[in-house]
């Protein structure tokens, strides 16, 4: 009987690792899809959501939008699957120029004890007060507020 080349075993091992990698990617994709579907179907308690934003000013022209909130929340829910975070995501319809909204937050957030930091994205504003972080993103007719309380905070 002929002796098998060691390269046969290397090939079989590589095939096994590749198969496991494909299965892992598929599993993660399925988990993300299911999590987003669950989040989109989950009812929104507007009062509880706005209470969780207590202390974070909402632009006076902003009107809470449940559908926008579902979409914004479903995209960010994966972060809380892997890291223990208290995250609140709310979205609003807004009839105001983007620069007006940005200027309003730059003026108003420091009045509430927040300091502006670099968000790493020119489209967003980031404000921090101790371990409370708030990201503000706005567009032509929308406003997203994401509040993250880091672990070990009140």
mmCIF file of C-alpha atoms in Angstrom:
data_model
loop_
_atom_site.group_PDB
_atom_site.id
_atom_site.type_symbol
_atom_site.label_atom_id
_atom_site.label_comp_id
_atom_site.label_asym_id
_atom_site.label_seq_id
_atom_site.Cartn_x
_atom_site.Cartn_y
_atom_site.Cartn_z
ATOM 1 C CA UNK A 1 0.000 0.000 0.000
ATOM 2 C CA UNK A 2 1.360 3.391 -1.012
ATOM 3 C CA UNK A 3 2.053 5.924 1.666
ATOM 4 C CA UNK A 4 -0.106 9.099 1.511
ATOM 5 C CA UNK A 5 1.599 12.406 1.031
ATOM 6 C CA UNK A 6 1.457 14.756 4.061
ATOM 7 C CA UNK A 7 -0.059 17.329 1.709
ATOM 8 C CA UNK A 8 -3.245 15.256 1.587
ATOM 9 C CA UNK A 9 -3.649 15.754 5.323
ATOM 10 C CA UNK A 10 -2.883 19.475 5.000
ATOM 11 C CA UNK A 11 -5.544 19.742 2.298
ATOM 12 C CA UNK A 12 -8.126 17.893 4.404
ATOM 13 C CA UNK A 13 -7.322 20.134 7.402
ATOM 14 C CA UNK A 14 -7.662 23.298 5.313
ATOM 15 C CA UNK A 15 -10.956 22.067 3.903
ATOM 16 C CA UNK A 16 -12.232 21.418 7.441
ATOM 17 C CA UNK A 17 -11.166 24.885 8.667
ATOM 18 C CA UNK A 18 -12.795 26.504 5.622
ATOM 19 C CA UNK A 19 -16.048 24.598 6.208
ATOM 20 C CA UNK A 20 -16.095 25.651 9.884
ATOM 21 C CA UNK A 21 -15.458 29.273 8.871
ATOM 22 C CA UNK A 22 -18.363 29.231 6.422
ATOM 23 C CA UNK A 23 -20.651 27.705 9.067
ATOM 24 C CA UNK A 24 -19.581 30.340 11.625
ATOM 25 C CA UNK A 25 -20.230 33.215 9.203
ATOM 26 C CA UNK A 26 -23.644 31.756 8.347
ATOM 27 C CA UNK A 27 -24.463 31.376 12.039
ATOM 28 C CA UNK A 28 -23.530 34.970 12.822
ATOM 29 C CA UNK A 29 -25.520 36.188 9.814
ATOM 30 C CA UNK A 30 -28.558 34.236 10.973
ATOM 31 C CA UNK A 31 -28.201 35.632 14.505
ATOM 32 C CA UNK A 32 -27.992 39.213 13.176
ATOM 33 C CA UNK A 33 -31.008 38.698 10.922
ATOM 34 C CA UNK A 34 -33.131 37.166 13.698
ATOM 35 C CA UNK A 35 -32.117 39.845 16.206
ATOM 36 C CA UNK A 36 -33.031 42.635 13.792
ATOM 37 C CA UNK A 37 -36.380 40.990 12.947
ATOM 38 C CA UNK A 38 -37.199 40.649 16.659
ATOM 39 C CA UNK A 39 -36.235 44.259 17.307
ATOM 40 C CA UNK A 40 -38.348 45.554 14.416
ATOM 41 C CA UNK A 41 -41.357 43.594 15.712
ATOM 42 C CA UNK A 42 -40.904 44.622 19.363
ATOM 43 C CA UNK A 43 -43.409 47.263 20.506
ATOM 44 C CA UNK A 44 -42.047 50.665 21.431
ATOM 45 C CA UNK A 45 -43.016 52.209 24.757
ATOM 46 C CA UNK A 46 -42.714 55.876 23.847
ATOM 47 C CA UNK A 47 -43.015 57.098 27.437
ATOM 48 C CA UNK A 48 -40.315 54.726 28.725
ATOM 49 C CA UNK A 49 -38.061 55.617 25.808
ATOM 50 C CA UNK A 50 -38.380 59.358 26.389
ATOM 51 C CA UNK A 51 -37.871 58.828 30.138
ATOM 52 C CA UNK A 52 -34.610 57.003 29.350
ATOM 53 C CA UNK A 53 -33.537 60.146 27.474
ATOM 54 C CA UNK A 54 -34.293 62.322 30.503
ATOM 55 C CA UNK A 55 -31.660 65.026 30.822
ATOM 56 C CA UNK A 56 -30.883 64.937 27.089
ATOM 57 C CA UNK A 57 -32.595 67.840 25.347
ATOM 58 C CA UNK A 58 -34.678 67.091 22.270
ATOM 59 C CA UNK A 59 -34.777 69.780 19.592
ATOM 60 C CA UNK A 60 -38.017 71.806 19.935
ATOM 61 C CA UNK A 61 -39.055 71.085 16.327
ATOM 62 C CA UNK A 62 -38.489 67.321 16.662
ATOM 63 C CA UNK A 63 -41.493 64.978 16.644
ATOM 64 C CA UNK A 64 -41.029 61.385 17.839
ATOM 65 C CA UNK A 65 -41.326 58.847 15.001
ATOM 66 C CA UNK A 66 -41.935 55.207 15.914
ATOM 67 C CA UNK A 67 -40.991 53.734 12.519
ATOM 68 C CA UNK A 68 -37.716 55.654 12.318
ATOM 69 C CA UNK A 69 -36.964 54.594 15.893
ATOM 70 C CA UNK A 70 -37.540 50.926 15.034
ATOM 71 C CA UNK A 71 -35.113 51.142 12.133
ATOM 72 C CA UNK A 72 -32.445 53.026 14.080
ATOM 73 C CA UNK A 73 -32.818 50.739 17.096
ATOM 74 C CA UNK A 74 -32.607 47.522 15.057
ATOM 75 C CA UNK A 75 -29.308 48.606 13.578
ATOM 76 C CA UNK A 76 -27.718 49.309 16.948
ATOM 77 C CA UNK A 77 -29.116 46.422 18.992
ATOM 78 C CA UNK A 78 -26.254 44.107 18.034
ATOM 79 C CA UNK A 79 -23.818 46.187 20.114
ATOM 80 C CA UNK A 80 -25.734 45.292 23.268
ATOM 81 C CA UNK A 81 -25.568 41.576 22.383
ATOM 82 C CA UNK A 82 -21.810 41.480 22.857
ATOM 83 C CA UNK A 83 -21.104 44.324 25.298
ATOM 84 C CA UNK A 84 -23.139 45.058 28.423
ATOM 85 C CA UNK A 85 -24.406 48.547 27.590
ATOM 86 C CA UNK A 86 -27.464 50.528 28.505
ATOM 87 C CA UNK A 87 -28.371 52.059 25.165
ATOM 88 C CA UNK A 88 -31.349 54.204 24.261
ATOM 89 C CA UNK A 89 -32.068 54.991 20.615
ATOM 90 C CA UNK A 90 -34.785 57.395 19.531
ATOM 91 C CA UNK A 91 -35.558 58.899 16.131
ATOM 92 C CA UNK A 92 -37.564 61.974 15.279
ATOM 93 C CA UNK A 93 -38.984 63.731 12.243
ATOM 94 C CA UNK A 94 -37.693 67.239 12.002
ATOM 95 C CA UNK A 95 -38.459 70.257 9.857
ATOM 96 C CA UNK A 96 -35.332 72.338 10.370
ATOM 97 C CA UNK A 97 -32.074 72.890 8.462
ATOM 98 C CA UNK A 98 -29.305 70.488 9.498
ATOM 99 C CA UNK A 99 -26.922 73.288 10.463
ATOM 100 C CA UNK A 100 -29.580 74.891 12.669
ATOM 101 C CA UNK A 101 -30.040 71.562 14.487
ATOM 102 C CA UNK A 102 -26.281 71.069 14.901
ATOM 103 C CA UNK A 103 -25.828 74.626 16.197
ATOM 104 C CA UNK A 104 -28.740 74.176 18.629
ATOM 105 C CA UNK A 105 -27.157 71.038 20.111
ATOM 106 C CA UNK A 106 -23.699 72.639 20.287
ATOM 107 C CA UNK A 107 -25.254 75.449 22.331
ATOM 108 C CA UNK A 108 -27.762 73.435 24.401
ATOM 109 C CA UNK A 109 -25.844 70.322 25.431
ATOM 110 C CA UNK A 110 -23.181 72.247 27.436
ATOM 111 C CA UNK A 111 -26.049 73.955 29.285
ATOM 112 C CA UNK A 112 -27.040 70.445 30.442
ATOM 113 C CA UNK A 113 -23.513 69.584 31.633
ATOM 114 C CA UNK A 114 -22.284 67.792 28.495
ATOM 115 C CA UNK A 115 -18.983 68.480 26.789
ATOM 116 C CA UNK A 116 -18.533 68.039 23.073
ATOM 117 C CA UNK A 117 -15.937 65.516 21.885
ATOM 118 C CA UNK A 118 -14.812 64.403 18.455
ATOM 119 C CA UNK A 119 -17.330 61.845 17.178
ATOM 120 C CA UNK A 120 -14.911 60.534 14.569
ATOM 121 C CA UNK A 121 -17.597 61.214 11.976
ATOM 122 C CA UNK A 122 -18.336 64.706 10.621
ATOM 123 C CA UNK A 123 -22.017 63.756 10.256
ATOM 124 C CA UNK A 124 -22.439 63.244 14.020
ATOM 125 C CA UNK A 125 -22.033 65.199 17.219
ATOM 126 C CA UNK A 126 -20.789 63.478 20.372
ATOM 127 C CA UNK A 127 -21.357 64.787 23.879
ATOM 128 C CA UNK A 128 -20.072 63.288 27.127
ATOM 129 C CA UNK A 129 -20.955 63.810 30.775
ATOM 130 C CA UNK A 130 -18.955 61.483 33.023
ATOM 131 C CA UNK A 131 -19.805 58.033 31.632
ATOM 132 C CA UNK A 132 -22.956 59.159 29.828
ATOM 133 C CA UNK A 133 -22.391 59.516 26.074
ATOM 134 C CA UNK A 134 -24.839 60.997 23.588
ATOM 135 C CA UNK A 135 -24.545 60.825 19.802
ATOM 136 C CA UNK A 136 -26.642 63.195 17.722
ATOM 137 C CA UNK A 137 -27.086 62.548 14.013
ATOM 138 C CA UNK A 138 -29.407 64.532 11.789
ATOM 139 C CA UNK A 139 -30.360 64.760 8.174
ATOM 140 C CA UNK A 140 -32.685 66.798 6.016
ATOM 141 C CA UNK A 141 -35.846 65.694 7.842
ATOM 142 C CA UNK A 142 -34.726 63.408 10.685
ATOM 143 C CA UNK A 143 -32.876 63.368 13.994
ATOM 144 C CA UNK A 144 -31.403 60.364 15.822
ATOM 145 C CA UNK A 145 -30.375 60.478 19.458
ATOM 146 C CA UNK A 146 -28.332 57.594 20.835
ATOM 147 C CA UNK A 147 -27.575 57.615 24.535
ATOM 148 C CA UNK A 148 -25.101 55.131 25.946
ATOM 149 C CA UNK A 149 -24.515 54.706 29.648
ATOM 150 C CA UNK A 150 -21.294 52.807 30.135
ATOM 151 C CA UNK A 151 -21.131 49.928 32.638
ATOM 152 C CA UNK A 152 -20.876 50.827 36.297
ATOM 153 C CA UNK A 153 -22.848 54.061 35.951
ATOM 154 C CA UNK A 154 -26.002 55.258 37.600
#
